[in-house]
Amino acid sequence: DYDRALELRRNFPEALNNRGVAYDKLKRYDEALADYNRALELRPNYPDALNNRGSIYDELKRYDEALADYNKALQLRPDYPEALMNRGATYDKLERHDEALADLNRALKLRPDYPKALNNRGVFYMKVGRYEEALADYKKALDLQPGFREAFYNMACLFSLMRKPDDAISYLEKSIRLDEKNRALAATDSDFDNIHDDPRFRRLVEEA
């Protein structure tokens, strides 16, 4: 019947957006982008699809397009922590540090217990040498989400930069147990230069 057909039609952008998220998680970015584009053709003012497409553009290093999508999503939904966090991450990659920190702070004001935003702000603080603030953010992220792989890895990086080799090795071991790909990542990560010659580090990154 027509009512049912109309109901299905209205829900179609959500289905496309949700499938795009699934493709994104599988790193099938072209397919995710196609779904987000189609969802936004059907509903141009769709904040979730704009935010999600922005994250794909960011992944593809199409930063101007990412910012345009985040900006529009935030015009439509000003108190949108995910879009603020994502825009902050893009600003950080563009070295627009003040804007990055402002967005991350605002995201965390809206949602204080947001592990991913805490981790991202920790990365920002670590990059600019504000190590104690980075440490506090990473610790809180791990308190909220004890199996947070990225936060374990970032803690290892931070402790290396702080010249605390025992802690760096401990967190790196944990991060590798959670995600084997961190072994190869650490081998070439300049954050570990301070412990690069430590035999424990060499064993960790060279194990098959």
Short mmCIF file of C-alpha atoms in Angstrom, two decimals:
data_model
loop_
_atom_site.label_atom_id
_atom_site.label_comp_id
_atom_site.label_asym_id
_atom_site.label_seq_id
_atom_site.Cartn_x
_atom_site.Cartn_y
_atom_site.Cartn_z
CA ASP A 1 0.00 0.00 0.00
CA TYR A 2 1.01 3.62 -0.48
CA ASP A 3 1.43 4.39 3.23
CA ARG A 4 3.88 1.52 3.57
CA ALA A 5 5.73 2.59 0.42
CA LEU A 6 6.04 6.14 1.76
CA GLU A 7 7.27 4.87 5.12
CA LEU A 8 9.95 2.81 3.39
CA ARG A 9 10.92 5.79 1.28
CA ARG A 10 11.34 8.00 4.34
CA ASN A 11 13.56 5.43 6.00
CA PHE A 12 15.74 4.89 2.95
CA PRO A 13 18.37 7.55 3.83
CA GLU A 14 18.85 5.98 7.27
CA ALA A 15 19.38 2.55 5.71
CA LEU A 16 21.96 3.99 3.30
CA ASN A 17 23.70 5.82 6.13
CA ASN A 18 23.80 2.69 8.28
CA ARG A 19 25.19 0.59 5.43
CA GLY A 20 27.78 3.30 4.84
CA VAL A 21 28.87 2.99 8.48
CA ALA A 22 29.26 -0.77 8.03
CA TYR A 23 31.36 -0.27 4.88
CA ASP A 24 33.44 2.37 6.70
CA LYS A 25 34.28 -0.09 9.50
CA LEU A 26 35.47 -2.55 6.85
CA LYS A 27 37.58 0.23 5.26
CA ARG A 28 35.52 -0.09 2.05
CA TYR A 29 35.62 3.67 1.66
CA ASP A 30 34.40 3.96 -1.92
CA GLU A 31 31.25 2.01 -1.12
CA ALA A 32 30.71 3.94 2.11
CA LEU A 33 31.09 7.23 0.25
CA ALA A 34 28.61 6.14 -2.41
CA ASP A 35 26.01 5.31 0.25
CA TYR A 36 26.51 8.61 2.10
CA ASN A 37 26.28 10.54 -1.17
CA ARG A 38 23.02 8.80 -2.06
CA ALA A 39 21.59 9.39 1.44
CA LEU A 40 22.43 13.09 1.13
CA GLU A 41 20.87 13.31 -2.33
CA LEU A 42 17.65 12.07 -0.75
CA ARG A 43 18.02 14.19 2.38
CA PRO A 44 20.55 17.04 2.00
CA ASN A 45 20.15 18.25 5.60
CA TYR A 46 21.00 14.95 7.28
CA PRO A 47 23.56 15.64 10.04
CA ASP A 48 24.59 12.02 10.65
CA ALA A 49 25.31 11.33 6.99
CA LEU A 50 27.21 14.64 6.70
CA ASN A 51 29.34 13.78 9.72
CA ASN A 52 29.98 10.27 8.45
CA ARG A 53 30.86 11.43 4.96
CA GLY A 54 33.18 13.99 6.52
CA SER A 55 35.04 11.20 8.32
CA ILE A 56 35.51 9.37 5.00
CA TYR A 57 36.84 12.54 3.37
CA ASP A 58 39.23 12.94 6.31
CA GLU A 59 40.41 9.34 5.89
CA LEU A 60 41.02 10.06 2.19
CA LYS A 61 42.92 13.27 3.12
CA ARG A 62 40.26 15.41 1.40
CA TYR A 63 40.31 17.80 4.32
CA ASP A 64 38.49 20.78 2.80
CA GLU A 65 35.55 18.55 1.90
CA ALA A 66 35.62 16.99 5.37
CA LEU A 67 35.45 20.41 7.02
CA ALA A 68 32.61 21.50 4.76
CA ASP A 69 30.57 18.47 5.81
CA TYR A 70 31.33 18.89 9.51
CA ASN A 71 30.48 22.58 9.34
CA LYS A 72 27.13 21.89 7.72
CA ALA A 73 26.36 19.09 10.20
CA LEU A 74 27.10 21.50 13.07
CA GLN A 75 24.96 24.25 11.55
CA LEU A 76 22.09 21.78 11.52
CA ARG A 77 22.88 20.32 14.96
CA PRO A 78 25.14 22.67 16.98
CA ASP A 79 25.44 20.36 19.98
CA TYR A 80 26.78 17.36 18.08
CA PRO A 81 29.76 15.90 19.98
CA GLU A 82 30.79 13.41 17.26
CA ALA A 83 30.99 16.10 14.59
CA LEU A 84 32.88 18.42 16.94
CA MET A 85 35.35 15.67 17.76
CA ASN A 86 35.82 14.78 14.09
CA ARG A 87 36.24 18.39 13.02
CA GLY A 88 38.76 18.87 15.81
CA ALA A 89 40.76 15.90 14.52
CA THR A 90 40.77 17.37 11.00
CA TYR A 91 41.82 20.78 12.28
CA ASP A 92 44.66 19.07 14.15
CA LYS A 93 45.90 17.39 10.96
CA LEU A 94 45.89 20.83 9.31
CA GLU A 95 47.84 22.22 12.30
CA ARG A 96 44.99 24.57 13.15
CA HIS A 97 45.67 23.85 16.81
CA ASP A 98 43.51 26.47 18.52
CA GLU A 99 40.45 25.41 16.54
CA ALA A 100 41.21 21.73 17.15
CA LEU A 101 41.41 22.17 20.90
CA ALA A 102 38.28 24.35 20.99
CA ASP A 103 36.25 21.66 19.21
CA LEU A 104 37.56 18.84 21.39
CA ASN A 105 36.89 20.83 24.56
CA ARG A 106 33.36 21.60 23.41
CA ALA A 107 32.70 17.95 22.52
CA LEU A 108 33.83 16.94 26.01
CA LYS A 109 31.74 19.66 27.64
CA LEU A 110 28.70 18.18 25.89
CA ARG A 111 29.74 14.60 26.70
CA PRO A 112 32.37 14.43 29.48
CA ASP A 113 32.54 10.63 29.43
CA TYR A 114 33.43 10.29 25.74
CA PRO A 115 36.47 7.98 25.45
CA LYS A 116 37.26 8.67 21.80
CA ALA A 117 37.23 12.45 22.30
CA LEU A 118 39.41 12.09 25.40
CA ASN A 119 41.87 9.98 23.42
CA ASN A 120 41.90 12.49 20.56
CA ARG A 121 42.47 15.41 22.92
CA GLY A 122 45.25 13.37 24.53
CA VAL A 123 46.87 13.00 21.10
CA PHE A 124 46.60 16.75 20.61
CA TYR A 125 48.17 17.49 24.02
CA MET A 126 50.93 14.95 23.35
CA LYS A 127 51.79 16.54 20.00
CA VAL A 128 52.17 20.00 21.56
CA GLY A 129 54.20 18.73 24.54
CA ARG A 130 51.49 19.03 27.21
CA TYR A 131 52.27 15.59 28.54
CA GLU A 132 50.55 15.69 31.94
CA GLU A 133 47.29 16.77 30.34
CA ALA A 134 47.65 14.03 27.73
CA LEU A 135 48.23 11.49 30.50
CA ALA A 136 45.08 12.57 32.35
CA ASP A 137 42.97 12.26 29.19
CA TYR A 138 44.34 8.83 28.26
CA LYS A 139 43.84 7.54 31.81
CA LYS A 140 40.24 8.73 31.86
CA ALA A 141 39.59 7.20 28.42
CA LEU A 142 40.91 3.84 29.67
CA ASP A 143 38.89 4.07 32.88
CA LEU A 144 35.77 4.52 30.76
CA GLN A 145 36.73 1.92 28.12
CA PRO A 146 39.29 -0.54 29.55
CA GLY A 147 39.88 -2.31 26.22
CA PHE A 148 40.50 0.87 24.21
CA ARG A 149 43.31 -0.22 21.87
CA GLU A 150 44.28 3.21 20.57
CA ALA A 151 44.53 4.65 24.09
CA PHE A 152 46.87 1.85 25.22
CA TYR A 153 49.12 2.49 22.22
CA ASN A 154 49.06 6.24 22.77
CA MET A 155 49.94 5.78 26.45
CA ALA A 156 52.98 3.77 25.33
CA CYS A 157 53.98 6.62 23.00
CA LEU A 158 53.49 9.17 25.74
CA PHE A 159 55.58 7.31 28.32
CA SER A 160 58.36 6.95 25.76
CA LEU A 161 58.28 10.70 25.12
CA MET A 162 58.30 11.27 28.90
CA ARG A 163 61.37 9.00 29.15
CA LYS A 164 59.60 6.41 31.27
CA PRO A 165 60.74 3.23 29.49
CA ASP A 166 59.24 0.69 31.92
CA ASP A 167 55.77 2.19 31.56
CA ALA A 168 56.19 2.59 27.80
CA ILE A 169 57.10 -1.10 27.38
CA SER A 170 54.25 -2.22 29.62
CA TYR A 171 51.61 -0.27 27.69
CA LEU A 172 53.07 -1.26 24.34
CA GLU A 173 52.87 -4.93 25.33
CA LYS A 174 49.21 -4.47 26.27
CA SER A 175 48.45 -2.62 23.04
CA ILE A 176 50.03 -5.41 20.94
CA ARG A 177 47.99 -8.04 22.78
CA LEU A 178 44.87 -6.07 21.88
CA ASP A 179 45.92 -5.44 18.27
CA GLU A 180 48.82 -7.27 16.63
CA LYS A 181 49.12 -4.50 14.01
CA ASN A 182 50.60 -2.24 16.70
CA ARG A 183 53.81 -4.28 16.57
CA ALA A 184 54.67 -3.10 13.05
CA LEU A 185 53.33 0.38 13.77
CA ALA A 186 55.62 0.81 16.78
CA ALA A 187 58.69 -0.36 14.83
CA THR A 188 58.67 2.80 12.70
CA ASP A 189 56.97 5.27 15.09
CA SER A 190 59.29 8.16 16.00
CA ASP A 191 57.49 8.51 19.35
CA PHE A 192 59.52 5.47 20.44
CA ASP A 193 62.91 6.93 19.51
CA ASN A 194 63.77 7.30 23.22
CA ILE A 195 63.43 3.54 23.78
CA HIS A 196 64.38 2.36 20.30
CA ASP A 197 67.58 0.67 21.53
CA ASP A 198 66.00 -0.89 24.62
CA PRO A 199 66.29 -4.69 24.19
CA ARG A 200 62.73 -5.12 25.46
CA PHE A 201 61.44 -2.80 22.75
CA ARG A 202 63.50 -4.56 20.08
CA ARG A 203 62.08 -7.94 21.16
CA LEU A 204 58.52 -6.62 21.08
CA VAL A 205 58.69 -5.16 17.59
CA GLU A 206 60.74 -7.98 16.08
CA GLU A 207 58.69 -10.94 17.35
CA ALA A 208 56.84 -12.81 14.60
#
